[in-house]
PDB file of C-alpha atoms and ligand atoms in Angstrom:
ATOM      1  CA  UNK W   1      68.053 101.639 115.872  1.00  0.00           C
ATOM      2  CA  UNK W   2      69.915 102.090 114.022  1.00  0.00           C
ATOM      3  CA  UNK W   3      70.403 101.264 110.219  1.00  0.00           C
ATOM      4  CA  UNK W   4      71.874  99.121 107.330  1.00  0.00           C
ATOM      5  CA  UNK W   5      73.007 101.386 105.032  1.00  0.00           C
ATOM      6  CA  UNK W   6      75.864 103.997 104.643  1.00  0.00           C
ATOM      7  CA  UNK W   7      76.932 105.781 101.540  1.00  0.00           C
ATOM      8  CA  UNK W   8      80.759 106.060 100.942  1.00  0.00           C
ATOM      9  CA  UNK W   9      83.552 107.558  97.967  1.00  0.00           C
ATOM     10  CA  UNK W  10      87.044 106.650  97.004  1.00  0.00           C
ATOM     11  CA  UNK W  11      88.183 109.317  96.889  1.00  0.00           C
ATOM     12  CA  UNK W  12      90.536 110.953  94.068  1.00  0.00           C
ATOM     13  CA  UNK W  13      93.664 110.699  95.860  1.00  0.00           C
ATOM     14  CA  UNK W  14      92.585 106.784  96.365  1.00  0.00           C
ATOM     15  CA  UNK W  15      91.566 106.227  92.298  1.00  0.00           C
ATOM     16  CA  UNK W  16      94.979 107.530  91.543  1.00  0.00           C
ATOM     17  CA  UNK W  17      96.759 105.681  93.190  1.00  0.00           C
ATOM     18  CA  UNK W  18      95.269 102.469  92.052  1.00  0.00           C
ATOM     19  CA  UNK W  19      94.010 101.650  95.565  1.00  0.00           C
ATOM     20  CA  UNK W  20      90.563 100.993  94.519  1.00  0.00           C
ATOM     21  CA  UNK W  21      90.284  97.182  94.205  1.00  0.00           C
ATOM     22  CA  UNK W  22      91.557  97.140  97.430  1.00  0.00           C
ATOM     23  CA  UNK W  23      89.747  99.410  99.216  1.00  0.00           C
ATOM     24  CA  UNK W  24      86.481  97.527  97.851  1.00  0.00           C
ATOM     25  CA  UNK W  25      88.490  93.997  99.549  1.00  0.00           C
ATOM     26  CA  UNK W  26      88.759  95.921 103.008  1.00  0.00           C
ATOM     27  CA  UNK W  27      85.466  96.294 102.695  1.00  0.00           C
ATOM     28  CA  UNK W  28      83.450  92.983 100.875  1.00  0.00           C
ATOM     29  CA  UNK W  29      85.840  91.653 103.520  1.00  0.00           C
ATOM     30  CA  UNK W  30      84.210  93.545 106.472  1.00  0.00           C
ATOM     31  CA  UNK W  31      80.860  92.236 106.072  1.00  0.00           C
ATOM     32  CA  UNK W  32      79.455  95.074 104.001  1.00  0.00           C
ATOM     33  CA  UNK W  33      77.516  94.295 100.702  1.00  0.00           C
ATOM     34  CA  UNK W  34      77.446  96.472  97.499  1.00  0.00           C
ATOM     35  CA  UNK W  35      73.799  97.963  96.473  1.00  0.00           C
ATOM     36  CA  UNK W  36      74.978 100.312  93.789  1.00  0.00           C
ATOM     37  CA  UNK W  37      78.071 101.681  92.658  1.00  0.00           C
ATOM     38  CA  UNK W  38      79.287 104.345  90.362  1.00  0.00           C
ATOM     39  CA  UNK W  39      82.482 105.718  88.870  1.00  0.00           C
ATOM     40  CA  UNK W  40      82.042 109.294  87.812  1.00  0.00           C
ATOM     41  CA  UNK W  41      83.535 112.782  88.285  1.00  0.00           C
ATOM     42  CA  UNK W  42      81.791 115.867  90.364  1.00  0.00           C
ATOM     43  CA  UNK W  43      81.801 119.275  89.471  1.00  0.00           C
ATOM     44  CA  UNK W  44      82.935 121.430  92.201  1.00  0.00           C
ATOM     45  CA  UNK W  45      79.442 123.222  92.299  1.00  0.00           C
ATOM     46  CA  UNK W  46      78.350 119.058  92.933  1.00  0.00           C
ATOM     47  CA  UNK W  47      80.818 118.677  95.535  1.00  0.00           C
ATOM     48  CA  UNK W  48      80.026 121.869  96.931  1.00  0.00           C
ATOM     49  CA  UNK W  49      76.331 120.852  97.617  1.00  0.00           C
ATOM     50  CA  UNK W  50      77.542 117.419  98.654  1.00  0.00           C
ATOM     51  CA  UNK W  51      79.722 119.074 101.057  1.00  0.00           C
ATOM     52  CA  UNK W  52      77.386 121.975 102.039  1.00  0.00           C
ATOM     53  CA  UNK W  53      77.365 120.744 105.760  1.00  0.00           C
ATOM     54  CA  UNK W  54      80.820 122.459 105.513  1.00  0.00           C
ATOM     55  CA  UNK W  55      79.986 125.304 104.120  1.00  0.00           C
ATOM     56  CA  UNK W  56      81.323 127.225 106.749  1.00  0.00           C
ATOM     57  CA  UNK W  57      84.329 125.632 107.456  1.00  0.00           C
ATOM     58  CA  UNK W  58      87.735 127.401 106.621  1.00  0.00           C
ATOM     59  CA  UNK W  59      88.883 123.792 104.158  1.00  0.00           C
ATOM     60  CA  UNK W  60      85.269 124.124 102.301  1.00  0.00           C
ATOM     61  CA  UNK W  61      87.379 125.359  99.421  1.00  0.00           C
ATOM     62  CA  UNK W  62      90.293 122.821  99.310  1.00  0.00           C
ATOM     63  CA  UNK W  63      87.362 120.445  99.845  1.00  0.00           C
ATOM     64  CA  UNK W  64      85.551 120.776  97.082  1.00  0.00           C
ATOM     65  CA  UNK W  65      87.649 121.157  94.984  1.00  0.00           C
ATOM     66  CA  UNK W  66      89.969 118.500  95.159  1.00  0.00           C
ATOM     67  CA  UNK W  67      86.832 115.950  95.509  1.00  0.00           C
ATOM     68  CA  UNK W  68      86.464 117.427  92.135  1.00  0.00           C
ATOM     69  CA  UNK W  69      90.102 117.301  91.029  1.00  0.00           C
ATOM     70  CA  UNK W  70      89.688 113.677  89.243  1.00  0.00           C
ATOM     71  CA  UNK W  71      87.245 110.422  89.543  1.00  0.00           C
ATOM     72  CA  UNK W  72      86.048 108.747  92.074  1.00  0.00           C
ATOM     73  CA  UNK W  73      83.952 105.985  93.147  1.00  0.00           C
ATOM     74  CA  UNK W  74      80.963 106.886  94.969  1.00  0.00           C
ATOM     75  CA  UNK W  75      78.467 103.304  96.589  1.00  0.00           C
ATOM     76  CA  UNK W  76      75.873 102.270  98.404  1.00  0.00           C
ATOM     77  CA  UNK W  77      76.573  99.581 101.304  1.00  0.00           C
ATOM     78  CA  UNK W  78      74.624  97.399 103.706  1.00  0.00           C
ATOM     79  CA  UNK W  79      75.270  95.754 106.405  1.00  0.00           C
ATOM     80  CA  UNK W  80      73.500  95.596 110.046  1.00  0.00           C
ATOM     81  CA  UNK W  81      75.286  98.703 112.052  1.00  0.00           C
ATOM     82  CA  UNK W  82      76.821  99.655 108.796  1.00  0.00           C
ATOM     83  CA  UNK W  83      77.546 103.467 109.462  1.00  0.00           C
ATOM     84  CA  UNK W  84      78.960 102.787 112.814  1.00  0.00           C
ATOM     85  CA  UNK W  85      81.348  99.825 111.067  1.00  0.00           C
ATOM     86  CA  UNK W  86      82.146 100.929 108.259  1.00  0.00           C
ATOM     87  CA  UNK W  87      83.779 104.320 110.051  1.00  0.00           C
ATOM     88  CA  UNK W  88      85.196 102.150 112.227  1.00  0.00           C
ATOM     89  CA  UNK W  89      87.013 100.563 109.321  1.00  0.00           C
ATOM     90  CA  UNK W  90      88.213 103.740 107.418  1.00  0.00           C
ATOM     91  CA  UNK W  91      89.488 105.190 111.231  1.00  0.00           C
ATOM     92  CA  UNK W  92      89.905 108.354 112.194  1.00  0.00           C
ATOM     93  CA  UNK W  93      89.876 111.483 109.470  1.00  0.00           C
ATOM     94  CA  UNK W  94      93.159 112.719 110.016  1.00  0.00           C
ATOM     95  CA  UNK W  95      95.309 109.194 108.838  1.00  0.00           C
ATOM     96  CA  UNK W  96      97.937 110.475 111.692  1.00  0.00           C
ATOM     97  CA  UNK W  97      95.288 110.007 113.962  1.00  0.00           C
ATOM     98  CA  UNK W  98      93.281 106.749 112.415  1.00  0.00           C
ATOM     99  CA  UNK W  99      94.424 103.209 114.256  1.00  0.00           C
ATOM    100  CA  UNK W 100      96.651 100.569 112.832  1.00  0.00           C
ATOM    101  CA  UNK W 101      94.455  98.561 109.576  1.00  0.00           C
ATOM    102  CA  UNK W 102      91.512 100.899 109.267  1.00  0.00           C
ATOM    103  CA  UNK W 103      91.374 102.567 105.395  1.00  0.00           C
ATOM    104  CA  UNK W 104      92.235 105.352 106.201  1.00  0.00           C
ATOM    105  CA  UNK W 105      95.534 104.260 107.902  1.00  0.00           C
ATOM    106  CA  UNK W 106      96.640 102.454 104.711  1.00  0.00           C
ATOM    107  CA  UNK W 107      95.924 104.471 102.393  1.00  0.00           C
ATOM    108  CA  UNK W 108      95.556 108.502 103.088  1.00  0.00           C
ATOM    109  CA  UNK W 109      97.149 110.861 101.933  1.00  0.00           C
ATOM    110  CA  UNK W 110      96.416 113.503 103.812  1.00  0.00           C
ATOM    111  CA  UNK W 111      93.760 114.982 106.096  1.00  0.00           C
ATOM    112  CA  UNK W 112      92.277 116.268 103.179  1.00  0.00           C
ATOM    113  CA  UNK W 113      92.686 114.067 100.576  1.00  0.00           C
ATOM    114  CA  UNK W 114      91.788 110.627 102.867  1.00  0.00           C
ATOM    115  CA  UNK W 115      91.552 108.003 100.928  1.00  0.00           C
ATOM    116  CA  UNK W 116      87.514 107.105 101.501  1.00  0.00           C
ATOM    117  CA  UNK W 117      84.243 109.064 102.836  1.00  0.00           C
ATOM    118  CA  UNK W 118      81.880 107.211 105.579  1.00  0.00           C
ATOM    119  CA  UNK W 119      78.786 108.990 106.680  1.00  0.00           C
ATOM    120  CA  UNK W 120      78.480 110.190 110.584  1.00  0.00           C
ATOM    121  CA  UNK W 121      74.726 108.622 110.635  1.00  0.00           C
ATOM    122  CA  UNK W 122      71.971 106.656 109.409  1.00  0.00           C
ATOM    123  CA  UNK W 123      69.254 110.592 107.981  1.00  0.00           C
ATOM    124  CA  UNK W 124      72.883 111.396 106.303  1.00  0.00           C
ATOM    125  CA  UNK W 125      73.551 108.044 104.439  1.00  0.00           C
ATOM    126  CA  UNK W 126      70.263 107.918 103.089  1.00  0.00           C
ATOM    127  CA  UNK W 127      70.627 111.536 101.843  1.00  0.00           C
ATOM    128  CA  UNK W 128      73.944 110.786 100.343  1.00  0.00           C
ATOM    129  CA  UNK W 129      72.931 107.664  98.990  1.00  0.00           C
ATOM    130  CA  UNK W 130      69.654 109.505  97.346  1.00  0.00           C
ATOM    131  CA  UNK W 131      72.181 112.623  96.201  1.00  0.00           C
ATOM    132  CA  UNK W 132      74.375 109.843  93.930  1.00  0.00           C
ATOM    133  CA  UNK W 133      71.001 106.731  93.103  1.00  0.00           C
ATOM    134  CA  UNK W 134      67.542 106.958  91.913  1.00  0.00           C
ATOM    135  CA  UNK W 135      65.934 103.461  93.407  1.00  0.00           C
ATOM    136  CA  UNK W 136      66.688 101.734  89.637  1.00  0.00           C
ATOM    137  CA  UNK W 137      70.960 101.765  90.190  1.00  0.00           C
ATOM    138  CA  UNK W 138      70.274  99.601  93.504  1.00  0.00           C
ATOM    139  CA  UNK W 139      70.037  95.867  93.506  1.00  0.00           C
TER     140      UNK W 139
HETATM  141  P1  LIG X   1      85.613 112.461 108.318  1.00  0.00           P
HETATM  142  O1  LIG X   1      84.864 112.848 105.769  1.00  0.00           O
HETATM  143  O2  LIG X   1      85.777 111.649 108.746  1.00  0.00           O
HETATM  144  O3  LIG X   1      84.049 112.680 108.361  1.00  0.00           O
HETATM  145  P2  LIG X   1      84.328 116.221 108.270  1.00  0.00           P
HETATM  146  O4  LIG X   1      84.878 116.648 110.164  1.00  0.00           O
HETATM  147  O5  LIG X   1      82.803 115.324 108.150  1.00  0.00           O
HETATM  148  O6  LIG X   1      85.465 114.359 107.986  1.00  0.00           O
HETATM  149  O7  LIG X   1      85.643 116.464 106.708  1.00  0.00           O
HETATM  150  C1  LIG X   1      84.872 116.212 105.358  1.00  0.00           C
HETATM  151  C2  LIG X   1      86.127 115.697 104.686  1.00  0.00           C
HETATM  152  O8  LIG X   1      86.147 116.737 104.923  1.00  0.00           O
HETATM  153  C3  LIG X   1      87.581 114.854 105.819  1.00  0.00           C
HETATM  154  O9  LIG X   1      87.021 114.130 105.143  1.00  0.00           O
HETATM  155  C4  LIG X   1      88.167 115.679 105.095  1.00  0.00           C
HETATM  156  O10 LIG X   1      88.640 114.930 103.804  1.00  0.00           O
HETATM  157  C5  LIG X   1      88.152 117.611 104.739  1.00  0.00           C
HETATM  158  N1  LIG X   1      88.710 118.445 105.969  1.00  0.00           N
HETATM  159  C6  LIG X   1      88.263 118.164 107.701  1.00  0.00           C
HETATM  160  N2  LIG X   1      89.364 117.910 108.150  1.00  0.00           N
HETATM  161  C7  LIG X   1      89.867 119.578 107.307  1.00  0.00           C
HETATM  162  C8  LIG X   1      91.054 120.047 107.029  1.00  0.00           C
HETATM  163  O11 LIG X   1      91.606 120.460 107.969  1.00  0.00           O
HETATM  164  N3  LIG X   1      91.525 120.930 106.066  1.00  0.00           N
HETATM  165  C9  LIG X   1      91.432 120.059 104.789  1.00  0.00           C
HETATM  166  N4  LIG X   1      90.039 119.321 104.807  1.00  0.00           N
HETATM  167  C10 LIG X   1      89.393 118.960 105.071  1.00  0.00           C
HETATM  168 MG1  LIG X   2      82.370 113.693 107.472  1.00  0.00          MG
END
């Protein structure tokens, strides 16, 4: 069975370019509801633990530095098949390879500064949601 939540962040480039509103509008238009949301800035250490799965990748330092470089919007989204449908809505990691009309095609600056995060599995959606939100912060 596929789950009905996914976790997203609007990354520092998306915030800096005033794209919070347009990105949230696309999320709502695609049928996702917002269960939880916060506007905050990660420390490099927090970004490092969120992305710990990428610790051995060559871009880990760049990624954690970048993700702590400015504020982000974190949110839990709900919809049937949330993980799969949200990955379709955001498009490929590298915006030059993202399909037309996807969030990353429209808003990403580069492979690192790619506008949004989206969970890659139901299991990670739960882990990532728990990293940012308590039960009291979900509606
Ligand atoms: P995803 O965000 O599409 O799931 P992942 O492979 O999980 O992509 O990588 C996590 C994040 O790390 C990406 O969204 C991007 O910000 C960054 N990243 C991935 N590959 C590269 C790279 O080759 N150079 C720099 N940053 C990268
Ligand atoms: Mg990923």
